[in-house]
């Protein structure tokens, strides 16, 4: 077995264990106001960071290209409350 496959299997096991530990968290811990707020806002922050890096980065360089224009179109369409399908098509065009 190559080192690459060992790394893939180890990453898979660690990912599964991390999810399993999350399910084992006591309910009273999850109901604390601070924890509840963090768990509610964390996915939004992670998605925003992913969109930012995928839009303005190409490898190790910051680039300004059509992806940034598409994101701008999507933001404008979301601000005017356009349907989601219109936002996706507008950003892709």
PDB file of C-alpha atoms in Angstrom:
ATOM      1  CA  UNK A   1       0.000   0.000   0.000  1.00  0.00           C
ATOM      2  CA  UNK A   2       1.447   3.347  -1.007  1.00  0.00           C
ATOM      3  CA  UNK A   3       1.900   6.307   1.286  1.00  0.00           C
ATOM      4  CA  UNK A   4      -0.808   8.180  -0.621  1.00  0.00           C
ATOM      5  CA  UNK A   5      -3.435   5.536   0.172  1.00  0.00           C
ATOM      6  CA  UNK A   6      -2.413   5.485   3.820  1.00  0.00           C
ATOM      7  CA  UNK A   7      -2.908   9.257   3.945  1.00  0.00           C
ATOM      8  CA  UNK A   8      -6.325   8.979   2.244  1.00  0.00           C
ATOM      9  CA  UNK A   9      -7.506   6.281   4.653  1.00  0.00           C
ATOM     10  CA  UNK A  10      -6.165   8.179   7.672  1.00  0.00           C
ATOM     11  CA  UNK A  11      -7.920  11.374   6.561  1.00  0.00           C
ATOM     12  CA  UNK A  12     -11.167   9.451   6.056  1.00  0.00           C
ATOM     13  CA  UNK A  13     -10.978   7.871   9.502  1.00  0.00           C
ATOM     14  CA  UNK A  14     -10.151  11.201  11.154  1.00  0.00           C
ATOM     15  CA  UNK A  15     -13.049  12.887   9.364  1.00  0.00           C
ATOM     16  CA  UNK A  16     -15.447  10.173  10.506  1.00  0.00           C
ATOM     17  CA  UNK A  17     -14.185  10.358  14.100  1.00  0.00           C
ATOM     18  CA  UNK A  18     -14.596  14.132  14.124  1.00  0.00           C
ATOM     19  CA  UNK A  19     -18.221  13.847  12.972  1.00  0.00           C
ATOM     20  CA  UNK A  20     -18.891  11.079  15.486  1.00  0.00           C
ATOM     21  CA  UNK A  21     -17.506  13.182  18.343  1.00  0.00           C
ATOM     22  CA  UNK A  22     -19.826  15.997  17.282  1.00  0.00           C
ATOM     23  CA  UNK A  23     -22.828  13.693  17.634  1.00  0.00           C
ATOM     24  CA  UNK A  24     -21.663  12.657  21.103  1.00  0.00           C
ATOM     25  CA  UNK A  25     -21.733  16.220  22.480  1.00  0.00           C
ATOM     26  CA  UNK A  26     -24.204  16.531  25.372  1.00  0.00           C
ATOM     27  CA  UNK A  27     -27.417  18.398  24.565  1.00  0.00           C
ATOM     28  CA  UNK A  28     -26.975  20.875  27.447  1.00  0.00           C
ATOM     29  CA  UNK A  29     -23.640  21.991  25.972  1.00  0.00           C
ATOM     30  CA  UNK A  30     -25.223  22.606  22.574  1.00  0.00           C
ATOM     31  CA  UNK A  31     -28.062  24.626  24.101  1.00  0.00           C
ATOM     32  CA  UNK A  32     -25.775  27.225  25.689  1.00  0.00           C
ATOM     33  CA  UNK A  33     -26.445  30.596  24.024  1.00  0.00           C
ATOM     34  CA  UNK A  34     -22.837  31.225  23.026  1.00  0.00           C
ATOM     35  CA  UNK A  35     -22.352  27.753  21.535  1.00  0.00           C
ATOM     36  CA  UNK A  36     -25.719  27.928  19.759  1.00  0.00           C
ATOM     37  CA  UNK A  37     -24.792  31.258  18.183  1.00  0.00           C
ATOM     38  CA  UNK A  38     -21.385  29.975  17.059  1.00  0.00           C
ATOM     39  CA  UNK A  39     -22.854  26.828  15.518  1.00  0.00           C
ATOM     40  CA  UNK A  40     -25.478  28.915  13.736  1.00  0.00           C
ATOM     41  CA  UNK A  41     -22.982  31.426  12.266  1.00  0.00           C
ATOM     42  CA  UNK A  42     -19.980  29.188  11.543  1.00  0.00           C
ATOM     43  CA  UNK A  43     -21.316  27.656   8.287  1.00  0.00           C
ATOM     44  CA  UNK A  44     -22.062  31.143   6.932  1.00  0.00           C
ATOM     45  CA  UNK A  45     -18.524  32.315   7.672  1.00  0.00           C
ATOM     46  CA  UNK A  46     -16.974  29.196   6.153  1.00  0.00           C
ATOM     47  CA  UNK A  47     -19.068  29.479   2.987  1.00  0.00           C
ATOM     48  CA  UNK A  48     -18.160  33.156   2.659  1.00  0.00           C
ATOM     49  CA  UNK A  49     -14.468  32.345   2.998  1.00  0.00           C
ATOM     50  CA  UNK A  50     -14.760  29.571   0.416  1.00  0.00           C
ATOM     51  CA  UNK A  51     -16.516  31.867  -2.071  1.00  0.00           C
ATOM     52  CA  UNK A  52     -13.913  34.594  -1.533  1.00  0.00           C
ATOM     53  CA  UNK A  53     -10.940  32.301  -2.058  1.00  0.00           C
ATOM     54  CA  UNK A  54     -12.463  30.540  -5.069  1.00  0.00           C
ATOM     55  CA  UNK A  55     -13.436  33.854  -6.679  1.00  0.00           C
ATOM     56  CA  UNK A  56     -10.311  35.951  -6.226  1.00  0.00           C
ATOM     57  CA  UNK A  57      -7.504  33.396  -5.999  1.00  0.00           C
ATOM     58  CA  UNK A  58      -5.762  31.278  -8.589  1.00  0.00           C
ATOM     59  CA  UNK A  59      -3.146  29.141  -6.936  1.00  0.00           C
ATOM     60  CA  UNK A  60      -0.986  31.546  -4.979  1.00  0.00           C
ATOM     61  CA  UNK A  61      -1.998  34.688  -6.883  1.00  0.00           C
ATOM     62  CA  UNK A  62      -4.893  37.089  -6.480  1.00  0.00           C
ATOM     63  CA  UNK A  63      -6.657  37.547  -9.821  1.00  0.00           C
ATOM     64  CA  UNK A  64      -9.442  39.799 -11.007  1.00  0.00           C
ATOM     65  CA  UNK A  65     -11.295  38.085 -13.831  1.00  0.00           C
ATOM     66  CA  UNK A  66     -14.782  37.039 -14.937  1.00  0.00           C
ATOM     67  CA  UNK A  67     -15.416  35.153 -11.698  1.00  0.00           C
ATOM     68  CA  UNK A  68     -15.397  38.420  -9.770  1.00  0.00           C
ATOM     69  CA  UNK A  69     -17.843  39.981 -12.242  1.00  0.00           C
ATOM     70  CA  UNK A  70     -20.122  36.955 -11.884  1.00  0.00           C
ATOM     71  CA  UNK A  71     -20.045  37.282  -8.114  1.00  0.00           C
ATOM     72  CA  UNK A  72     -20.932  40.963  -8.440  1.00  0.00           C
ATOM     73  CA  UNK A  73     -23.906  40.131 -10.663  1.00  0.00           C
ATOM     74  CA  UNK A  74     -25.054  37.502  -8.171  1.00  0.00           C
ATOM     75  CA  UNK A  75     -24.829  39.965  -5.275  1.00  0.00           C
ATOM     76  CA  UNK A  76     -26.870  42.579  -7.149  1.00  0.00           C
ATOM     77  CA  UNK A  77     -29.512  40.011  -8.106  1.00  0.00           C
ATOM     78  CA  UNK A  78     -29.712  38.790  -4.519  1.00  0.00           C
ATOM     79  CA  UNK A  79     -30.125  42.360  -3.274  1.00  0.00           C
ATOM     80  CA  UNK A  80     -33.123  42.863  -5.572  1.00  0.00           C
ATOM     81  CA  UNK A  81     -34.481  39.514  -4.339  1.00  0.00           C
ATOM     82  CA  UNK A  82     -34.387  37.732  -7.681  1.00  0.00           C
ATOM     83  CA  UNK A  83     -35.266  34.012  -7.703  1.00  0.00           C
ATOM     84  CA  UNK A  84     -32.328  31.715  -7.023  1.00  0.00           C
ATOM     85  CA  UNK A  85     -32.331  30.225 -10.527  1.00  0.00           C
ATOM     86  CA  UNK A  86     -32.102  33.736 -12.009  1.00  0.00           C
ATOM     87  CA  UNK A  87     -29.159  34.493  -9.702  1.00  0.00           C
ATOM     88  CA  UNK A  88     -27.301  31.346 -10.776  1.00  0.00           C
ATOM     89  CA  UNK A  89     -27.926  31.918 -14.490  1.00  0.00           C
ATOM     90  CA  UNK A  90     -27.027  35.602 -14.212  1.00  0.00           C
ATOM     91  CA  UNK A  91     -23.774  34.856 -12.421  1.00  0.00           C
ATOM     92  CA  UNK A  92     -22.853  32.195 -14.966  1.00  0.00           C
ATOM     93  CA  UNK A  93     -23.588  34.417 -17.975  1.00  0.00           C
TER      94      UNK A  93
END
